mmCIF file of C-alpha atoms in Angstrom:
data_model
loop_
_atom_site.group_PDB
_atom_site.id
_atom_site.type_symbol
_atom_site.label_atom_id
_atom_site.label_comp_id
_atom_site.label_asym_id
_atom_site.label_seq_id
_atom_site.Cartn_x
_atom_site.Cartn_y
_atom_site.Cartn_z
ATOM 1 C CA MET A 264 0.000 0.000 0.000
ATOM 2 C CA LYS A 265 1.340 3.427 -0.950
ATOM 3 C CA LYS A 266 1.460 6.079 1.766
ATOM 4 C CA ILE A 267 0.511 9.689 1.229
ATOM 5 C CA LEU A 268 2.329 11.821 3.805
ATOM 6 C CA PHE A 269 0.796 15.164 4.803
ATOM 7 C CA VAL A 270 3.151 17.610 6.523
ATOM 8 C CA CYS A 271 2.612 20.819 8.504
ATOM 9 C CA THR A 272 4.397 22.497 11.404
ATOM 10 C CA GLY A 273 3.253 20.868 14.646
ATOM 11 C CA ASN A 274 1.163 17.994 13.274
ATOM 12 C CA THR A 275 -1.785 19.047 15.444
ATOM 13 C CA CYS A 276 -4.103 20.821 12.964
ATOM 14 C CA ARG A 277 -3.669 20.849 9.193
ATOM 15 C CA SER A 278 -1.796 17.654 8.388
ATOM 16 C CA PRO A 279 -3.852 15.440 10.729
ATOM 17 C CA MET A 280 -7.052 16.902 9.249
ATOM 18 C CA ALA A 281 -5.756 16.115 5.735
ATOM 19 C CA GLN A 282 -4.795 12.606 6.829
ATOM 20 C CA GLU A 283 -8.202 11.910 8.332
ATOM 21 C CA PHE A 284 -10.121 13.404 5.390
ATOM 22 C CA PHE A 285 -8.085 11.293 2.966
ATOM 23 C CA ASN A 286 -8.510 8.043 4.896
ATOM 24 C CA ASP A 287 -12.207 8.718 5.583
ATOM 25 C CA ILE A 288 -13.051 9.496 1.956
ATOM 26 C CA VAL A 289 -11.091 6.525 0.623
ATOM 27 C CA GLN A 290 -12.658 4.153 3.157
ATOM 28 C CA LYS A 291 -16.243 5.364 2.668
ATOM 29 C CA SER A 292 -16.074 5.393 -1.110
ATOM 30 C CA HIS A 293 -13.881 2.291 -1.357
ATOM 31 C CA ASP A 294 -11.798 4.210 -3.903
ATOM 32 C CA LEU A 295 -8.145 3.349 -3.700
ATOM 33 C CA GLU A 296 -8.628 1.708 -0.282
ATOM 34 C CA ASN A 297 -6.275 -1.135 -1.135
ATOM 35 C CA SER A 298 -3.827 1.172 -2.905
ATOM 36 C CA PHE A 299 -3.339 4.213 -0.678
ATOM 37 C CA SER A 300 -3.471 5.325 2.933
ATOM 38 C CA ALA A 301 -2.522 8.620 4.533
ATOM 39 C CA ILE A 302 -0.224 9.481 7.421
ATOM 40 C CA SER A 303 0.947 12.833 8.758
ATOM 41 C CA ALA A 304 3.906 14.465 10.474
ATOM 42 C CA GLY A 305 5.210 17.879 11.470
ATOM 43 C CA ILE A 306 8.536 19.607 10.907
ATOM 44 C CA ALA A 307 8.502 20.967 14.467
ATOM 45 C CA ALA A 308 6.160 18.488 16.131
ATOM 46 C CA PHE A 309 6.252 17.576 19.793
ATOM 47 C CA GLU A 310 6.106 13.785 19.588
ATOM 48 C CA GLY A 311 2.766 12.459 20.848
ATOM 49 C CA ALA A 312 1.074 15.857 21.285
ATOM 50 C CA PRO A 313 -2.687 15.644 20.775
ATOM 51 C CA ALA A 314 -4.531 17.291 17.929
ATOM 52 C CA SER A 315 -5.693 20.796 18.745
ATOM 53 C CA THR A 316 -9.050 21.031 20.496
ATOM 54 C CA ASN A 317 -10.626 23.025 17.675
ATOM 55 C CA ALA A 318 -9.389 20.603 14.998
ATOM 56 C CA ILE A 319 -10.938 17.726 16.949
ATOM 57 C CA LYS A 320 -14.176 19.657 17.432
ATOM 58 C CA VAL A 321 -14.539 20.740 13.790
ATOM 59 C CA LEU A 322 -13.881 17.309 12.309
ATOM 60 C CA GLN A 323 -16.266 15.651 14.785
ATOM 61 C CA GLU A 324 -19.113 18.157 14.481
ATOM 62 C CA GLU A 325 -18.940 18.846 10.753
ATOM 63 C CA TRP A 326 -17.886 15.458 9.304
ATOM 64 C CA ASP A 327 -18.214 12.906 12.148
ATOM 65 C CA ILE A 328 -14.478 12.163 11.979
ATOM 66 C CA ASP A 329 -12.726 11.316 15.246
ATOM 67 C CA LEU A 330 -9.338 13.034 15.577
ATOM 68 C CA SER A 331 -9.177 12.644 19.368
ATOM 69 C CA LYS A 332 -6.703 9.746 19.328
ATOM 70 C CA HIS A 333 -4.162 11.548 17.133
ATOM 71 C CA GLY A 334 -0.618 11.886 18.459
ATOM 72 C CA ALA A 335 1.834 14.190 16.689
ATOM 73 C CA THR A 336 4.799 12.724 14.824
ATOM 74 C CA LEU A 337 8.062 14.523 14.111
ATOM 75 C CA ILE A 338 9.169 14.232 10.479
ATOM 76 C CA ASN A 339 12.252 12.150 9.777
ATOM 77 C CA ARG A 340 14.081 10.593 6.835
ATOM 78 C CA ASP A 341 12.462 7.169 7.285
ATOM 79 C CA ILE A 342 8.920 8.563 7.149
ATOM 80 C CA ILE A 343 9.705 10.511 3.980
ATOM 81 C CA SER A 344 11.548 7.585 2.419
ATOM 82 C CA ASP A 345 8.583 5.301 3.062
ATOM 83 C CA ALA A 346 6.052 7.760 1.589
ATOM 84 C CA TYR A 347 4.926 7.560 -1.998
ATOM 85 C CA LEU A 348 3.998 11.250 -2.085
ATOM 86 C CA VAL A 349 4.772 14.032 0.420
ATOM 87 C CA LEU A 350 2.278 16.902 0.477
ATOM 88 C CA THR A 351 2.934 19.945 2.642
ATOM 89 C CA MET A 352 0.547 22.616 3.806
ATOM 90 C CA SER A 353 2.787 25.531 2.796
ATOM 91 C CA SER A 354 5.750 26.447 0.634
ATOM 92 C CA GLU A 355 7.813 26.946 3.790
ATOM 93 C CA HIS A 356 7.257 23.316 4.793
ATOM 94 C CA LYS A 357 8.135 22.192 1.274
ATOM 95 C CA ASP A 358 11.285 24.348 1.202
ATOM 96 C CA TYR A 359 12.396 22.976 4.577
ATOM 97 C CA LEU A 360 11.944 19.379 3.432
ATOM 98 C CA LEU A 361 13.730 20.014 0.125
ATOM 99 C CA TYR A 362 16.631 21.606 1.995
ATOM 100 C CA LYS A 363 16.893 18.834 4.561
ATOM 101 C CA TYR A 364 16.062 15.891 2.266
ATOM 102 C CA PRO A 365 16.976 16.933 -1.305
ATOM 103 C CA GLU A 366 17.125 13.331 -2.457
ATOM 104 C CA PHE A 367 13.311 13.182 -2.234
ATOM 105 C CA GLU A 368 12.565 16.279 -4.327
ATOM 106 C CA ASN A 369 10.643 14.278 -6.935
ATOM 107 C CA LYS A 370 7.870 13.461 -4.443
ATOM 108 C CA ILE A 371 7.603 16.626 -2.313
ATOM 109 C CA PHE A 372 4.955 19.233 -3.229
ATOM 110 C CA THR A 373 2.568 21.541 -1.438
ATOM 111 C CA LEU A 374 -0.890 19.957 -1.377
ATOM 112 C CA LYS A 375 -2.558 22.746 -3.330
ATOM 113 C CA GLU A 376 0.337 23.074 -5.765
ATOM 114 C CA PHE A 377 0.010 19.373 -6.558
ATOM 115 C CA VAL A 378 -3.757 19.243 -6.935
ATOM 116 C CA TYR A 379 -4.405 22.576 -8.635
ATOM 117 C CA ASP A 380 -1.328 22.836 -10.843
ATOM 118 C CA ASN A 381 -0.138 19.241 -10.982
ATOM 119 C CA ILE A 382 2.623 20.245 -13.381
ATOM 120 C CA ILE A 383 5.281 21.936 -11.340
ATOM 121 C CA ASN A 384 7.168 24.587 -13.251
ATOM 122 C CA LYS A 385 10.668 24.376 -11.815
ATOM 123 C CA ASN A 386 11.603 27.552 -13.714
ATOM 124 C CA LYS A 387 8.896 29.578 -11.996
ATOM 125 C CA PHE A 388 10.586 32.266 -9.899
ATOM 126 C CA GLU A 389 7.550 33.380 -7.928
ATOM 127 C CA TYR A 390 5.483 31.119 -5.744
ATOM 128 C CA ASP A 391 1.724 31.675 -5.618
ATOM 129 C CA TYR A 392 1.081 32.006 -1.874
ATOM 130 C CA ASN A 393 -2.599 31.299 -2.475
ATOM 131 C CA LEU A 394 -1.392 27.720 -2.718
ATOM 132 C CA ASN A 395 -0.580 27.732 1.015
ATOM 133 C CA ILE A 396 -3.104 26.530 3.567
ATOM 134 C CA SER A 397 -3.051 29.003 6.458
ATOM 135 C CA ASP A 398 -2.362 27.710 9.941
ATOM 136 C CA PRO A 399 -5.476 28.008 12.153
ATOM 137 C CA PHE A 400 -3.549 27.171 15.342
ATOM 138 C CA GLY A 401 -4.693 29.409 18.210
ATOM 139 C CA LYS A 402 -7.428 31.024 16.115
ATOM 140 C CA SER A 403 -11.221 30.859 16.258
ATOM 141 C CA ILE A 404 -13.351 27.832 15.527
ATOM 142 C CA ASP A 405 -14.478 29.592 12.337
ATOM 143 C CA GLU A 406 -10.862 29.718 11.135
ATOM 144 C CA TYR A 407 -10.561 25.995 11.778
ATOM 145 C CA LYS A 408 -13.754 25.340 9.795
ATOM 146 C CA LYS A 409 -12.490 27.468 6.915
ATOM 147 C CA CYS A 410 -9.159 25.645 6.971
ATOM 148 C CA ALA A 411 -10.835 22.230 7.142
ATOM 149 C CA VAL A 412 -13.059 23.001 4.139
ATOM 150 C CA GLU A 413 -10.023 24.148 2.161
ATOM 151 C CA ILE A 414 -8.120 20.970 3.053
ATOM 152 C CA LYS A 415 -11.113 18.711 2.325
ATOM 153 C CA GLU A 416 -11.588 20.235 -1.147
ATOM 154 C CA ALA A 417 -7.892 19.739 -1.945
ATOM 155 C CA VAL A 418 -7.942 16.156 -0.630
ATOM 156 C CA GLU A 419 -11.010 15.347 -2.750
ATOM 157 C CA LYS A 420 -9.164 16.692 -5.801
ATOM 158 C CA LEU A 421 -6.094 14.647 -4.800
ATOM 159 C CA ILE A 422 -8.170 11.465 -4.691
ATOM 160 C CA SER A 423 -9.550 12.247 -8.167
ATOM 161 C CA ILE A 424 -6.011 12.707 -9.465
ATOM 162 C CA LEU A 425 -4.815 9.477 -7.869
ATOM 163 C CA LYS A 426 -7.733 7.573 -9.409
ATOM 164 C CA THR A 427 -7.078 8.786 -12.928
ATOM 165 C CA SER A 428 -3.345 9.324 -13.213
ATOM 166 C CA SER A 429 -0.055 7.556 -13.393
ATOM 167 C CA PHE A 430 0.357 8.244 -9.649
ATOM 168 C CA SER A 431 -1.861 5.261 -8.848
#
């Protein structure tokens, strides 16, 4: 089974939400369930830290997804090596991973860059910061909902791409 790795900063909000959306959609629709699963990690995660309260609340109330058992994971070479595709929440996360693990550059993208562009222009000098998913950490429940909707839409697009492309 190929692993999709979602990466953010602390692995308590964005990447765990992406992981759970991906696994929930794949399981409920039976699309790709024997081909792909999602995991998540953070570039500055405190190992074992729980998901943020608002992330847990939003996923439970809006989509009936239980994030309460999540424990943060700190990114490392083995996790990246084992992943089929590494999708970050921002260009800063991507840049950090490319700097630290350049040997994996062919599988590291921002989530929105991958799903909305899908053809990465390596000669592009300016990054479109609209392709970042803003960190809701410490913000209102409405910011978490907005973030979760943005992630869910991108994950749904990702699943469509995986179903119809050479990535599957």
